[in-house]
PDB file of C-alpha atoms in Angstrom:
ATOM      1  CA  MET A   3       9.175 -19.446  18.531  1.00 62.00           C
ATOM      2  CA  LEU A   4      13.322 -20.021  16.067  1.00 69.00           C
ATOM      3  CA  SER A   5      10.945 -20.378  13.278  1.00 71.00           C
ATOM      4  CA  LYS A   6       9.283 -16.557  13.669  1.00 74.00           C
ATOM      5  CA  ILE A   7      12.835 -15.332  13.774  1.00 79.00           C
ATOM      6  CA  ALA A   8      14.856 -17.435  11.060  1.00 84.00           C
ATOM      7  CA  THR A   9      11.670 -16.951   8.482  1.00 87.00           C
ATOM      8  CA  PRO A  10      12.000 -13.287   8.164  1.00 85.00           C
ATOM      9  CA  VAL A  11      15.769 -12.920   8.333  1.00 87.00           C
ATOM     10  CA  LEU A  12      16.189 -15.126   5.802  1.00 91.00           C
ATOM     11  CA  ALA A  13      13.946 -13.704   4.198  1.00 91.00           C
ATOM     12  CA  ILE A  14      15.896 -10.321   4.260  1.00 90.00           C
ATOM     13  CA  LEU A  15      18.708 -12.190   3.691  1.00 92.00           C
ATOM     14  CA  VAL A  16      17.439 -13.335   0.547  1.00 95.00           C
ATOM     15  CA  PHE A  17      16.256  -9.979  -0.872  1.00 93.00           C
ATOM     16  CA  LEU A  18      19.713  -8.567  -0.278  1.00 93.00           C
ATOM     17  CA  GLY A  19      21.140 -11.293  -2.243  1.00 94.00           C
ATOM     18  CA  LEU A  20      18.898 -10.897  -5.224  1.00 95.00           C
ATOM     19  CA  TRP A  21      19.112  -7.257  -4.972  1.00 93.00           C
ATOM     20  CA  GLU A  22      23.214  -7.417  -4.799  1.00 93.00           C
ATOM     21  CA  LEU A  23      22.935  -9.834  -8.264  1.00 95.00           C
ATOM     22  CA  LEU A  24      20.586  -7.757 -10.044  1.00 94.00           C
ATOM     23  CA  VAL A  25      23.296  -4.629  -9.497  1.00 92.00           C
ATOM     24  CA  TRP A  26      26.189  -7.120 -10.516  1.00 93.00           C
ATOM     25  CA  ALA A  27      24.678  -8.658 -13.407  1.00 92.00           C
ATOM     26  CA  ASN A  28      23.690  -5.341 -14.870  1.00 91.00           C
ATOM     27  CA  GLY A  29      27.300  -3.700 -14.063  1.00 90.00           C
ATOM     28  CA  TRP A  30      25.946  -0.496 -12.471  1.00 88.00           C
ATOM     29  CA  PRO A  31      27.960   1.456 -11.191  1.00 87.00           C
ATOM     30  CA  ASN A  32      27.109   2.483  -7.450  1.00 81.00           C
ATOM     31  CA  TYR A  33      26.431   6.191  -8.475  1.00 81.00           C
ATOM     32  CA  LYS A  34      23.708   4.421 -10.756  1.00 82.00           C
ATOM     33  CA  MET A  35      22.741   2.000  -8.440  1.00 87.00           C
ATOM     34  CA  ALA A  36      24.347   1.459  -5.130  1.00 89.00           C
ATOM     35  CA  SER A  37      24.624  -2.783  -3.849  1.00 90.00           C
ATOM     36  CA  PRO A  38      24.137  -3.631  -0.524  1.00 92.00           C
ATOM     37  CA  SER A  39      27.888  -4.664  -0.002  1.00 92.00           C
ATOM     38  CA  ASP A  40      28.347  -0.542  -0.468  1.00 91.00           C
ATOM     39  CA  LEU A  41      26.634  -0.045   2.043  1.00 92.00           C
ATOM     40  CA  PRO A  42      28.323  -1.159   4.954  1.00 93.00           C
ATOM     41  CA  PRO A  43      31.429   1.367   4.442  1.00 92.00           C
ATOM     42  CA  ALA A  44      28.281   4.352   4.078  1.00 92.00           C
ATOM     43  CA  PHE A  45      27.015   3.389   7.328  1.00 93.00           C
ATOM     44  CA  TRP A  46      30.713   3.686   9.152  1.00 94.00           C
ATOM     45  CA  LYS A  47      31.589   6.964   7.791  1.00 92.00           C
ATOM     46  CA  TYR A  48      28.604   8.397   8.802  1.00 93.00           C
ATOM     47  CA  LYS A  49      27.704   6.327  11.858  1.00 92.00           C
ATOM     48  CA  GLU A  50      27.931   9.275  14.336  1.00 93.00           C
ATOM     49  CA  LEU A  51      25.256  11.177  11.554  1.00 93.00           C
ATOM     50  CA  PHE A  52      23.172   7.761  11.581  1.00 94.00           C
ATOM     51  CA  PHE A  53      22.865   7.519  15.152  1.00 94.00           C
ATOM     52  CA  LEU A  54      22.161  11.378  15.734  1.00 94.00           C
ATOM     53  CA  MET A  55      19.818  12.018  12.717  1.00 94.00           C
ATOM     54  CA  GLY A  56      17.931   8.729  13.316  1.00 94.00           C
ATOM     55  CA  TRP A  57      17.094   9.106  16.777  1.00 95.00           C
ATOM     56  CA  GLN A  58      15.720  12.532  15.691  1.00 94.00           C
ATOM     57  CA  THR A  59      13.081  10.947  12.847  1.00 94.00           C
ATOM     58  CA  LEU A  60      12.188   8.117  15.297  1.00 95.00           C
ATOM     59  CA  TRP A  61      11.302  10.506  18.092  1.00 96.00           C
ATOM     60  CA  ARG A  62       9.086  12.568  15.956  1.00 95.00           C
ATOM     61  CA  THR A  63       7.771   9.626  14.307  1.00 95.00           C
ATOM     62  CA  VAL A  64       6.657   7.780  17.753  1.00 96.00           C
ATOM     63  CA  VAL A  65       5.082  11.639  19.428  1.00 97.00           C
ATOM     64  CA  GLY A  66       3.172  11.868  16.176  1.00 96.00           C
ATOM     65  CA  LEU A  67       1.587   8.744  15.797  1.00 96.00           C
ATOM     66  CA  PHE A  68       1.008   8.829  19.696  1.00 96.00           C
ATOM     67  CA  LEU A  69      -1.184  12.045  18.772  1.00 96.00           C
ATOM     68  CA  ALA A  70      -2.435  10.054  15.947  1.00 96.00           C
ATOM     69  CA  VAL A  71      -3.478   7.039  18.437  1.00 95.00           C
ATOM     70  CA  ILE A  72      -5.515  10.066  20.579  1.00 95.00           C
ATOM     71  CA  VAL A  73      -7.107  11.899  18.404  1.00 95.00           C
ATOM     72  CA  GLY A  74      -7.839   9.078  15.553  1.00 94.00           C
ATOM     73  CA  THR A  75      -9.214   6.997  18.459  1.00 91.00           C
ATOM     74  CA  LEU A  76     -11.543   9.873  19.951  1.00 92.00           C
ATOM     75  CA  ILE A  77     -12.944  11.054  16.275  1.00 93.00           C
ATOM     76  CA  GLY A  78     -13.628   6.517  15.715  1.00 90.00           C
ATOM     77  CA  MET A  79     -15.954   7.146  18.627  1.00 86.00           C
ATOM     78  CA  ILE A  80     -17.330  10.168  17.766  1.00 90.00           C
ATOM     79  CA  ILE A  81     -18.379   8.420  14.402  1.00 89.00           C
ATOM     80  CA  GLY A  82     -18.888   4.964  15.994  1.00 83.00           C
ATOM     81  CA  PHE A  83     -21.623   5.812  18.523  1.00 79.00           C
ATOM     82  CA  SER A  84     -23.249   8.857  16.210  1.00 84.00           C
ATOM     83  CA  LYS A  85     -24.764   7.917  13.186  1.00 86.00           C
ATOM     84  CA  LEU A  86     -24.957  12.167  12.630  1.00 91.00           C
ATOM     85  CA  ALA A  87     -21.376  12.368  12.961  1.00 88.00           C
ATOM     86  CA  ARG A  88     -20.474   9.662  10.984  1.00 88.00           C
ATOM     87  CA  ASP A  89     -22.530  11.277   8.119  1.00 90.00           C
ATOM     88  CA  ALA A  90     -20.755  14.491   8.763  1.00 91.00           C
ATOM     89  CA  LEU A  91     -17.325  13.586   9.405  1.00 90.00           C
ATOM     90  CA  TYR A  92     -16.635  10.766   6.806  1.00 89.00           C
ATOM     91  CA  PRO A  93     -16.776  13.279   3.699  1.00 91.00           C
ATOM     92  CA  LEU A  94     -14.527  15.576   5.383  1.00 92.00           C
ATOM     93  CA  LEU A  95     -11.885  12.890   6.744  1.00 91.00           C
ATOM     94  CA  VAL A  96     -11.919  10.233   3.158  1.00 91.00           C
ATOM     95  CA  GLY A  97     -11.443  14.251   1.083  1.00 92.00           C
ATOM     96  CA  PHE A  98      -8.169  15.220   3.554  1.00 90.00           C
ATOM     97  CA  ASN A  99      -7.151  11.623   3.217  1.00 89.00           C
ATOM     98  CA  ALA A 100      -7.303  11.680   0.022  1.00 91.00           C
ATOM     99  CA  ILE A 101      -4.804  14.991  -0.316  1.00 90.00           C
ATOM    100  CA  PRO A 102      -1.279  13.634  -1.276  1.00 88.00           C
ATOM    101  CA  LYS A 103       0.824  15.147   2.107  1.00 85.00           C
ATOM    102  CA  ALA A 104       3.654  16.516  -0.188  1.00 85.00           C
ATOM    103  CA  THR A 105       1.579  19.190  -0.949  1.00 86.00           C
ATOM    104  CA  LEU A 106       0.638  20.090   2.552  1.00 88.00           C
ATOM    105  CA  VAL A 107       4.352  20.328   3.591  1.00 85.00           C
ATOM    106  CA  PRO A 108       5.277  24.074   2.139  1.00 84.00           C
ATOM    107  CA  VAL A 109       2.246  24.815   3.632  1.00 87.00           C
ATOM    108  CA  ILE A 110       2.842  24.306   6.789  1.00 87.00           C
ATOM    109  CA  SER A 111       6.354  25.298   6.553  1.00 81.00           C
ATOM    110  CA  LEU A 112       4.988  29.048   5.943  1.00 81.00           C
ATOM    111  CA  ILE A 113       2.281  28.657   8.677  1.00 84.00           C
ATOM    112  CA  PHE A 114       5.071  27.949  10.950  1.00 84.00           C
ATOM    113  CA  ILE A 115       8.038  28.955   9.956  1.00 77.00           C
ATOM    114  CA  GLY A 116      11.158  27.803  11.290  1.00 78.00           C
ATOM    115  CA  GLN A 117       9.566  25.156  13.997  1.00 85.00           C
ATOM    116  CA  HIS A 118      10.429  21.866  12.177  1.00 84.00           C
ATOM    117  CA  ASP A 119      10.016  19.675  15.094  1.00 88.00           C
ATOM    118  CA  PHE A 120       6.135  20.812  15.083  1.00 91.00           C
ATOM    119  CA  ASN A 121       5.856  20.734  11.518  1.00 91.00           C
ATOM    120  CA  THR A 122       7.085  16.954  10.932  1.00 92.00           C
ATOM    121  CA  ILE A 123       5.164  15.922  14.233  1.00 94.00           C
ATOM    122  CA  LEU A 124       2.312  17.729  12.693  1.00 94.00           C
ATOM    123  CA  MET A 125       2.867  15.452   9.411  1.00 93.00           C
ATOM    124  CA  ALA A 126       3.060  11.989  10.612  1.00 94.00           C
ATOM    125  CA  PHE A 127       0.282  12.946  12.820  1.00 95.00           C
ATOM    126  CA  MET A 128      -1.892  14.333   9.768  1.00 94.00           C
ATOM    127  CA  ILE A 129      -0.295  11.114   7.794  1.00 94.00           C
ATOM    128  CA  SER A 130      -1.409   8.812   9.968  1.00 94.00           C
ATOM    129  CA  PHE A 131      -4.456   8.774  12.004  1.00 94.00           C
ATOM    130  CA  PHE A 132      -6.549   8.216   9.716  1.00 93.00           C
ATOM    131  CA  PRO A 133      -6.914   4.427   9.617  1.00 93.00           C
ATOM    132  CA  ILE A 134      -7.030   4.234  13.260  1.00 93.00           C
ATOM    133  CA  ALA A 135     -10.359   6.361  13.072  1.00 93.00           C
ATOM    134  CA  VAL A 136     -11.621   4.264  10.286  1.00 91.00           C
ATOM    135  CA  SER A 137     -10.595   1.040  12.043  1.00 90.00           C
ATOM    136  CA  VAL A 138     -12.473   2.298  15.555  1.00 88.00           C
ATOM    137  CA  GLY A 139     -14.952   3.824  14.045  1.00 88.00           C
ATOM    138  CA  ILE A 140     -15.936   0.696  11.774  1.00 85.00           C
ATOM    139  CA  GLY A 141     -15.519  -1.416  15.167  1.00 81.00           C
ATOM    140  CA  LEU A 142     -18.052   0.707  16.892  1.00 79.00           C
ATOM    141  CA  SER A 143     -20.659   1.108  14.252  1.00 79.00           C
ATOM    142  CA  THR A 144     -21.133  -2.642  13.916  1.00 76.00           C
ATOM    143  CA  LEU A 145     -21.100  -3.403  17.463  1.00 70.00           C
ATOM    144  CA  GLU A 146     -24.240  -5.773  17.975  1.00 70.00           C
ATOM    145  CA  PRO A 147     -27.074  -3.630  19.303  1.00 70.00           C
ATOM    146  CA  GLU A 148     -28.720  -6.071  21.527  1.00 69.00           C
ATOM    147  CA  TYR A 149     -25.300  -6.307  24.232  1.00 66.00           C
ATOM    148  CA  ARG A 150     -25.890  -2.755  23.984  1.00 66.00           C
ATOM    149  CA  ASP A 151     -29.646  -2.709  24.810  1.00 69.00           C
ATOM    150  CA  ILE A 152     -28.987  -4.846  27.503  1.00 67.00           C
ATOM    151  CA  LEU A 153     -26.552  -2.868  28.914  1.00 65.00           C
ATOM    152  CA  ARG A 154     -28.586   0.130  29.021  1.00 70.00           C
ATOM    153  CA  ALA A 155     -31.350  -1.461  30.452  1.00 72.00           C
ATOM    154  CA  LEU A 156     -29.062  -2.231  33.201  1.00 66.00           C
ATOM    155  CA  GLY A 157     -28.623   1.496  34.053  1.00 72.00           C
ATOM    156  CA  ALA A 158     -25.051   1.176  31.869  1.00 67.00           C
ATOM    157  CA  SER A 159     -23.335   4.318  30.957  1.00 68.00           C
ATOM    158  CA  ARG A 160     -21.521   5.195  27.486  1.00 67.00           C
ATOM    159  CA  PHE A 161     -18.249   4.925  28.966  1.00 69.00           C
ATOM    160  CA  THR A 162     -19.436   1.559  30.209  1.00 72.00           C
ATOM    161  CA  ILE A 163     -20.282   0.139  27.411  1.00 69.00           C
ATOM    162  CA  PHE A 164     -17.547   1.019  25.613  1.00 68.00           C
ATOM    163  CA  ARG A 165     -14.705  -0.486  28.144  1.00 71.00           C
ATOM    164  CA  LYS A 166     -16.856  -3.603  28.890  1.00 71.00           C
ATOM    165  CA  ILE A 167     -18.224  -4.721  25.156  1.00 74.00           C
ATOM    166  CA  ALA A 168     -16.814  -1.839  22.538  1.00 73.00           C
ATOM    167  CA  LEU A 169     -13.243  -1.725  23.452  1.00 74.00           C
ATOM    168  CA  PRO A 170     -12.447  -5.487  23.605  1.00 78.00           C
ATOM    169  CA  LYS A 171     -14.100  -5.716  19.984  1.00 78.00           C
ATOM    170  CA  THR A 172     -12.100  -2.462  18.900  1.00 83.00           C
ATOM    171  CA  LEU A 173      -9.163  -3.729  19.689  1.00 85.00           C
ATOM    172  CA  PRO A 174      -8.261  -6.332  16.754  1.00 85.00           C
ATOM    173  CA  GLU A 175      -9.058  -3.567  14.412  1.00 85.00           C
ATOM    174  CA  PHE A 176      -7.463  -1.116  15.944  1.00 89.00           C
ATOM    175  CA  PHE A 177      -3.901  -2.975  16.496  1.00 91.00           C
ATOM    176  CA  GLY A 178      -4.417  -3.564  12.640  1.00 90.00           C
ATOM    177  CA  ALA A 179      -4.783   0.511  12.089  1.00 92.00           C
ATOM    178  CA  LEU A 180      -1.730   1.266  13.934  1.00 94.00           C
ATOM    179  CA  LYS A 181       0.492  -1.348  12.341  1.00 93.00           C
ATOM    180  CA  VAL A 182      -0.178   0.297   8.900  1.00 93.00           C
ATOM    181  CA  SER A 183      -0.516   3.731  10.521  1.00 94.00           C
ATOM    182  CA  ALA A 184       3.160   3.316  12.095  1.00 93.00           C
ATOM    183  CA  THR A 185       4.710   3.013   8.391  1.00 91.00           C
ATOM    184  CA  LEU A 186       3.020   5.721   7.673  1.00 92.00           C
ATOM    185  CA  ALA A 187       4.431   8.184  10.476  1.00 94.00           C
ATOM    186  CA  PHE A 188       7.198   7.577   8.866  1.00 92.00           C
ATOM    187  CA  ILE A 189       6.476   8.337   5.424  1.00 91.00           C
ATOM    188  CA  GLY A 190       5.172  11.747   6.953  1.00 91.00           C
ATOM    189  CA  THR A 191       8.300  13.062   9.186  1.00 93.00           C
ATOM    190  CA  ASN A 192      10.155  12.198   5.870  1.00 91.00           C
ATOM    191  CA  LEU A 193       8.691  14.440   3.828  1.00 89.00           C
ATOM    192  CA  VAL A 194       9.342  16.839   5.664  1.00 90.00           C
ATOM    193  CA  GLU A 195      12.968  16.598   6.245  1.00 90.00           C
ATOM    194  CA  ILE A 196      13.461  16.018   3.092  1.00 88.00           C
ATOM    195  CA  VAL A 197      11.213  18.884   1.608  1.00 84.00           C
ATOM    196  CA  SER A 198      12.395  21.550   4.563  1.00 77.00           C
ATOM    197  CA  PRO A 199      15.666  23.726   3.981  1.00 67.00           C
ATOM    198  CA  HIS A 200      16.182  23.548   7.597  1.00 68.00           C
ATOM    199  CA  GLY A 201      15.518  19.847   7.731  1.00 70.00           C
ATOM    200  CA  ARG A 202      17.030  16.890  10.433  1.00 83.00           C
ATOM    201  CA  GLY A 203      16.656  13.673  10.397  1.00 91.00           C
ATOM    202  CA  LEU A 204      17.250  10.607   8.122  1.00 93.00           C
ATOM    203  CA  GLY A 205      15.334  12.626   5.314  1.00 92.00           C
ATOM    204  CA  ALA A 206      17.568  15.492   5.595  1.00 91.00           C
ATOM    205  CA  LEU A 207      20.656  13.036   5.498  1.00 93.00           C
ATOM    206  CA  PHE A 208      18.707  11.345   2.565  1.00 93.00           C
ATOM    207  CA  LYS A 209      18.895  14.870   0.737  1.00 91.00           C
ATOM    208  CA  SER A 210      22.582  15.720   1.688  1.00 90.00           C
ATOM    209  CA  GLY A 211      23.321  12.489  -0.214  1.00 90.00           C
ATOM    210  CA  GLU A 212      21.616  13.464  -3.278  1.00 89.00           C
ATOM    211  CA  THR A 213      23.061  16.393  -3.172  1.00 88.00           C
ATOM    212  CA  ASN A 214      26.536  15.121  -3.395  1.00 89.00           C
ATOM    213  CA  GLY A 215      25.633  12.325  -5.403  1.00 86.00           C
ATOM    214  CA  ASP A 216      26.683   9.838  -2.617  1.00 88.00           C
ATOM    215  CA  TYR A 217      24.384   6.602  -3.865  1.00 89.00           C
ATOM    216  CA  PRO A 218      25.596   4.327  -1.297  1.00 91.00           C
ATOM    217  CA  LEU A 219      24.526   6.972   1.417  1.00 93.00           C
ATOM    218  CA  MET A 220      20.917   7.507   0.045  1.00 93.00           C
ATOM    219  CA  PHE A 221      20.775   3.693  -0.077  1.00 93.00           C
ATOM    220  CA  ALA A 222      21.749   3.366   3.143  1.00 94.00           C
ATOM    221  CA  VAL A 223      19.582   6.305   4.559  1.00 94.00           C
ATOM    222  CA  LEU A 224      16.798   3.654   2.897  1.00 93.00           C
ATOM    223  CA  ILE A 225      17.861   1.003   4.483  1.00 94.00           C
ATOM    224  CA  ALA A 226      17.865   2.718   8.417  1.00 95.00           C
ATOM    225  CA  LEU A 227      14.135   3.976   7.557  1.00 94.00           C
ATOM    226  CA  ALA A 228      13.356   0.758   6.801  1.00 93.00           C
ATOM    227  CA  VAL A 229      15.053  -0.909   9.824  1.00 93.00           C
ATOM    228  CA  LEU A 230      13.307   1.839  12.083  1.00 94.00           C
ATOM    229  CA  GLY A 231      10.214   0.677  10.671  1.00 92.00           C
ATOM    230  CA  ILE A 232      10.626  -2.917  11.226  1.00 91.00           C
ATOM    231  CA  LEU A 233      11.318  -2.250  14.839  1.00 93.00           C
ATOM    232  CA  LEU A 234       8.408  -0.123  15.093  1.00 94.00           C
ATOM    233  CA  TYR A 235       6.233  -2.210  13.565  1.00 92.00           C
ATOM    234  CA  TYR A 236       7.422  -5.129  16.132  1.00 91.00           C
ATOM    235  CA  ALA A 237       6.660  -2.859  18.827  1.00 93.00           C
ATOM    236  CA  VAL A 238       3.010  -2.503  17.790  1.00 92.00           C
ATOM    237  CA  ILE A 239       3.299  -6.468  17.789  1.00 91.00           C
ATOM    238  CA  PHE A 240       4.174  -6.638  21.157  1.00 91.00           C
ATOM    239  CA  LEU A 241       1.763  -4.258  22.724  1.00 90.00           C
ATOM    240  CA  GLU A 242      -1.210  -5.795  20.501  1.00 89.00           C
ATOM    241  CA  ARG A 243      -0.263  -9.325  22.095  1.00 87.00           C
ATOM    242  CA  SER A 244      -0.046  -7.549  25.332  1.00 86.00           C
ATOM    243  CA  PHE A 245      -4.042  -6.343  25.278  1.00 82.00           C
ATOM    244  CA  ALA A 246      -5.369  -8.132  22.111  1.00 75.00           C
ATOM    245  CA  GLY A 247      -3.469 -11.361  22.745  1.00 70.00           C
ATOM    246  CA  TRP A 248      -6.522 -13.086  22.962  1.00 66.00           C
ATOM    247  CA  ALA A 249      -7.961 -12.267  19.224  1.00 58.00           C
ATOM    248  CA  ASP A 250      -4.339 -13.718  17.693  1.00 62.00           C
ATOM    249  CA  ARG A 251      -4.871 -16.997  15.700  1.00 52.00           C
ATOM    250  CA  GLU A 252      -2.122 -18.664  15.135  1.00 50.00           C
ATOM    251  CA  GLY A 253      -1.559 -20.411  12.071  1.00 46.00           C
ATOM    252  CA  HIS A 254      -4.021 -18.184  10.248  1.00 43.00           C
TER     253      HIS A 254
END
């Protein structure tokens, strides 16, 4: 247990040390490249804004991710159980996922003018539902047909087949995709916060640092985003161990 905590903490400390060394060795001033030692004063100076805007970023990201789980799971079930739906929807899903989401921010902002919370949640959703849909779809489409045939012969409904066989089989793939989607959702949230002229959240705070040439603030925002991403990632791991702990392979 101790090693599971000590190993990532040590890795983070090594990363920060190398970062500090890189800035010191090149003699970069903090208006060119902030070092880790420049960040604590920035955090302290803007501590109220970090708490306020950090919360705004976090709740929008979590709501967008929650919607991505619901919609992504439903789409995954459709394409997993129906070959016709899979053939019809996969090209659309892949094509939509290939569109750079930054190009959609001004489009969404024009359609939903002034709806900053909605726009931010929508972007977090759009950028994070794809891995969930694909993982659930693949998990269901590769379900062993003999199990499905036996349950159908016993009169089981599609829902019973899903609950008894498909759901347990799909859970490991689902949580693997959810870990990816959790970090993608933060990207979607911050795209809107940075680009929107009336943005709020850590993305807007980053934009403020860029406008004022406050590089320590900009890097402090990046570290805050990384911390929130790590917290959400480990929240997913907690859920994974609670609902699919049987699939965990220690040491692999």
